[in-house]
Amino acid sequence: MEDQEKKPLLGDRDNGPVVAVPEDDVVLEGCGGTLACDPRRALHKYLILIIMCFLSFGSYFCYDNPAALQDTMLKDLNINESIYMLFYSLYSWPNVILCFFGGFLIDRVFGIRLGAIIFSLFVTAGQVVFALGAFFNLPIVMHIGRFIFGIGGESLCVAQNTYAVSWFKDKELNMVFGLQLSFSRVGSTVNMNIMQPLYDAMKKSFPDQQGYVILGGTLMIGVGFCIASLFCSFALAYFDKRLERILRKEEAKTGEVISLRDIKDFPASVWLMCIICVAYYVAVFPFIGLGLVFFEMKFGLSPSAASACNSVVYIISAGASPLFGFCIDKLGKNIFWVITGVIITLACHACLAFTWINPFVPMVIMGFSYSILASALWPIVAMVVPEHQLGTAYGIMQAVQNLGLAVISMVSGMILDSKGYLVLEVFFLIWLCVALIASVLLYLVDAAKGGHINLSGFQRRKIQKANEEADEKSK
Amino acid sequence: MFMTSSSPLPHSIGVVQLPFLHHMTLSVPATEMGRTLILVSFICVLACNIYGDSTEATRKLSSIQYNPGCENDPICKRVSDSGSAPNLLYAYSVGNDTLHYFFSTVGAPTFLVAKTPGKKQESLNVSWTDFLSVNDTNVKNSVKLPNVNYAFAVVFTKLYEYNDTNDHADFTSIPNDEWNWNIRDFAKQFVWKGLNTTELNNPVTVRTNLSMTNIDESYISFDWKLFGNHDRNTEVPHLEHTINDTQFNFLINNWPTFCEKSRFGLELVMMGTDGVKHMTNIEESKSLDDEYTPGVFTMIDWSTQSKVLASDTDESKQLGGYLQWKPVVYLTEERSSQKQTQAKHYDTMKADHSVIKSMVPMRSLAMAFFGDQLNTMTLNATNISFGLPEDGFYAKSNYTVWSGSIGYGTPPQDEISILVIIVIAVGLGIPVVLIIFGGLIVCIKRRRSGKGENILVNVAGTRYDAIN
C-alpha cells in the first residue's frame, strides 16, 4: 500500500505538469480506464487539479479589468475617479458578508458541485453585464455588473478551496493551495498585461467606433475566460460525481449538516487563523496598493522600476507558492512555517521603514515569505475543521479577510495622507506583530491539544499509514 | 437648579478618580514604574523644548500694503501697454529687528526680504514713475529703504514649457530647438491682474490670466502668506515657517499647452547682499520620516550661504537668505500623496557672475531695489521642472502647484515629532515585550516538560486514533 501510494506520486511529479496542459481537453471528452482517467491514479488527480486551477482563473482575470484599463475607462466613459473606485468597492464590500454565506450555502444547500456551477454562472453573468454596460456607455449598468460579479467571485474561491481539500486532503494540500494561489496571480498578471494592448488593437481595427464600444468589446474577452471557467465548474462536477461513483466514496455531506449555530463551536484555532489571515494580509496588500509613490520618492526609483518593485511580490508568489507548498507537504510543521513567514515579512517591513536598503531586496524577500505563509496557512483549516463544515470555515476566513482588507485599505490611505509612510509602515508592523502573536498562540493552543497541526511531514505520513491500515482491517 | 447639580460633579469625579489612580500605581511593578517615569520625563523634556521653541519669539506683523505711496497716483491705476496692472505688495514684521517683505509682479515676479535694525519703522520710498518706467536706467534704485543691513531676493525669470517626447521628465535631454520649447519671459509675456482692497488678505493671491482667451479658469498665480510666529503650514507639504520667513504657492491652473506631452519648468535667480561673490549650491537633506509631507523624504535648501559657513560663527548664522522647498508638486486642489509628482531641481548655474547678473531682468523689483549693487552681490540661478516619467504630463491633471518658503536666517530642518516617536515606541514596544515574554514562557514550559518532541508525537498519535 505504501509503495503504491508513493510510486505514482513520485512519477507524476515529473510527468504531470508537462503532459497535463495539452491533455486538458482530452480529459473533458471522456475516456476509459487509462492512466489519466482512472480516479484512483494520481495522474488523474493532477489533471483535475489543472481544471480546478482554471475554475477561478476567469474571476481573477476579470477582477482587475478596471485597473488594467483605468485611464481608458476614465476617458471613454467620461467618469471621475470616485465612480471608477466604485467598480472595486461594489465588489469588495458586499463580499465582506457574501462569501461567508457562499461557504455556508456550499455546505448546507447546494453542495460543492452545484455551488461552484452557480457561482461561476454569477461571475460570467456579471462580466457580461459589465461589458454590455461599457458597450452602451451606461456606467450604472456596469456597476450592477460588478455587483453580480462580486456575488460569485469570492464564493467561487471558497468553492475552489473546498474542492481542493476534498481531492487532495492530507497529501498534497499545501502544494495545491500554493498552485491555486499562483494561478490567481497569473490570472491578474495576464489581465494587467494584455487588456490595454487588446484595447489598442481593437481601436486600430475599428477606428470609427466610439471609445466605449471598443471598451465593451475588450471586456468581452474577459467573458470568454469566465465561460472557460464555467466549463471547468461543469467538468469538475462531472469528475467529482464520477469519483464518488467509482470509489463508492460516501459523500461527506450526508448525515451531518452544518447549521449556523455550529460556527460558535468552531475550534479556537479557526479564529486564530482568521486573525493571522487578516493581520498578515492587511500588511501586504494595502501596502502594495500604496507602494508606488513610496518607492519613487523615498528610494528614487524610476516609475517603471517602482512599479516593477511593487509587483515583485505577486510575481514571486506566482512562481514560489507551489514550490513552497510542495516542500511544506514533505516537511509538515505548518505553524512553524506560518511563524517564519510572518517574522520574515516583519523584517522586510522594518527594513523598508527604517533603512535606505534598495527596496527590491526586502520586496523580493517579502514575496517569498508571503508565498510561504499563504501556502502553509490555508491548508491548516482542513486539519481542524471537519469536511462538512469546510465551506463555511473557508467562507468565514475569506469574509474576515475581505472585511480587513476593505477597512484597512481605507484606514491606510487616511494614515498616509495625514502622517506619511513612516507611520504607515509602523502601522503595518503593528499588524504583523498581531499576526505573530496570533500564530504563536495558535502553536500553543495546538500544542496543548497534542500538536496535531504542527506535525512534521514524516509524523503525518506515519499516522496516515497507520490510519489506512486500520481502515483496511475494519473492512 | 444648575448650580446645585453642578457642584457635586467635580467632587464625584475626584472620588471616583482617586482610588482608580491609586490602584493603577499599585499594580505597576517598581522597575516598570521607573521606566515609565523615565519615559514620561523624557516626553516632558521634549514637549517643553518644542513648546519653548514655538514661544521663543514672535514678530508683530503689519497688514499687507498694496502699492504703498501710490494709492492716489493715477499712474498705478493705469494698466501698462501690455495690459498688466502694477502690483507691489509690502508688509513688515517687527521683533528685535524689522523684516520687510516684498512681492511684486512689476516685470518679473520677485520675492524680496530686507532687514533693518531695531524696531524703528523705516519709511519705504517708491518712486513710482521710475519704478514703472520702461527706461532701464530709471528703474534702478527706484525702490528705496534706508538702513538695510541685509537683503535678498528670489526672482522668477522664465517659465519653460517643453515637449517631453521621450517622457524622461528631465529637460537636459530635450534638444535645444524651437520646436520643443516654449520659453516665456516672466518680465514681458504675462498680464497680471491688479488687486482691490478686499483681496488683500493673508495669504494674498496675485494671478495672471491667459490674455487672449480670457478664460477665467486658465491662470498662473502666486499665493503669498506671511507669518509672525513659528509654526507649520496647515496644508501639505506642511513646510515649517519661522518668524523670519514667508511662504508661497506657485500654481499653473488649466494652462493651455503647446503640445500633448508638455511639461512646465521655471528659471529662478537668487541674490543676497552677503558681500561675497560666491555661488552657493543647493543642499538636499534626506530623512526616513515623511510625517509632515507624506511621500516626500527630501528637503531642499537653497541658501545664499552654505550651512557650513552659517554655522561658523553665531553672527554669520543670522545672515543669509534661503528658498526652501520639498521636491513635490500637487496635481489636484485637494492635495494628496497619491496625486503628486516631482519638482525636480537642476544644478545651479556654473557661469560667471556677470552672466548670471545679466539674467536679472531690468524690469523687476530686484533691479529696482538693488540697482548696481548687484555687481557685488551673491548671485545664483537654477532651474526647476515639474513632473516624473509616466505621470501623464501636465495635461493629465491640468493643475500643478508648487510650494516653498522664502526667508531670512537658517532654514528650519524637520525633526521626528514626539507623536511619531511615541507611536513607534508604544506600537512596536508592546508587541515586542509580549513576544519576548511569551517566548520565555514557552521555553520554560518546554524545558519543564522535558522531552518535548517525543511526547508530542505520542500524544498526537493517540489523539488521532481516538478521533477515528
PDB file of C-alpha atoms in Angstrom, chain B residues 48 108 116 124 151 175 212 250 272-273 285 294 312 330:
ATOM      1  CA  CYS B  48       8.970  71.593  26.814  1.00  0.00           C
ATOM      2  CA  ALA B 108       9.493  89.530 -13.322  1.00  0.00           C
ATOM      3  CA  THR B 116      16.678  96.831   9.166  1.00  0.00           C
ATOM      4  CA  LEU B 124       9.719 102.908   2.297  1.00  0.00           C
ATOM      5  CA  ALA B 151      18.518  91.996   1.812  1.00  0.00           C
ATOM      6  CA  PRO B 175      17.127  69.045 -27.962  1.00  0.00           C
ATOM      7  CA  MET B 212      -6.014  86.038 -25.490  1.00  0.00           C
ATOM      8  CA  PHE B 250       3.020  78.788  -7.436  1.00  0.00           C
ATOM      9  CA  GLY B 272      21.697  88.446  -1.497  1.00  0.00           C
ATOM     10  CA  THR B 273      23.802  91.218  -0.027  1.00  0.00           C
ATOM     11  CA  SER B 285      18.810  66.529   3.134  1.00  0.00           C
ATOM     12  CA  PRO B 294       3.515  62.238   3.144  1.00  0.00           C
ATOM     13  CA  ASP B 312      30.904  79.010  11.655  1.00  0.00           C
ATOM     14  CA  TYR B 330       0.475  68.535  -6.200  1.00  0.00           C
TER      15      TYR B 330
END
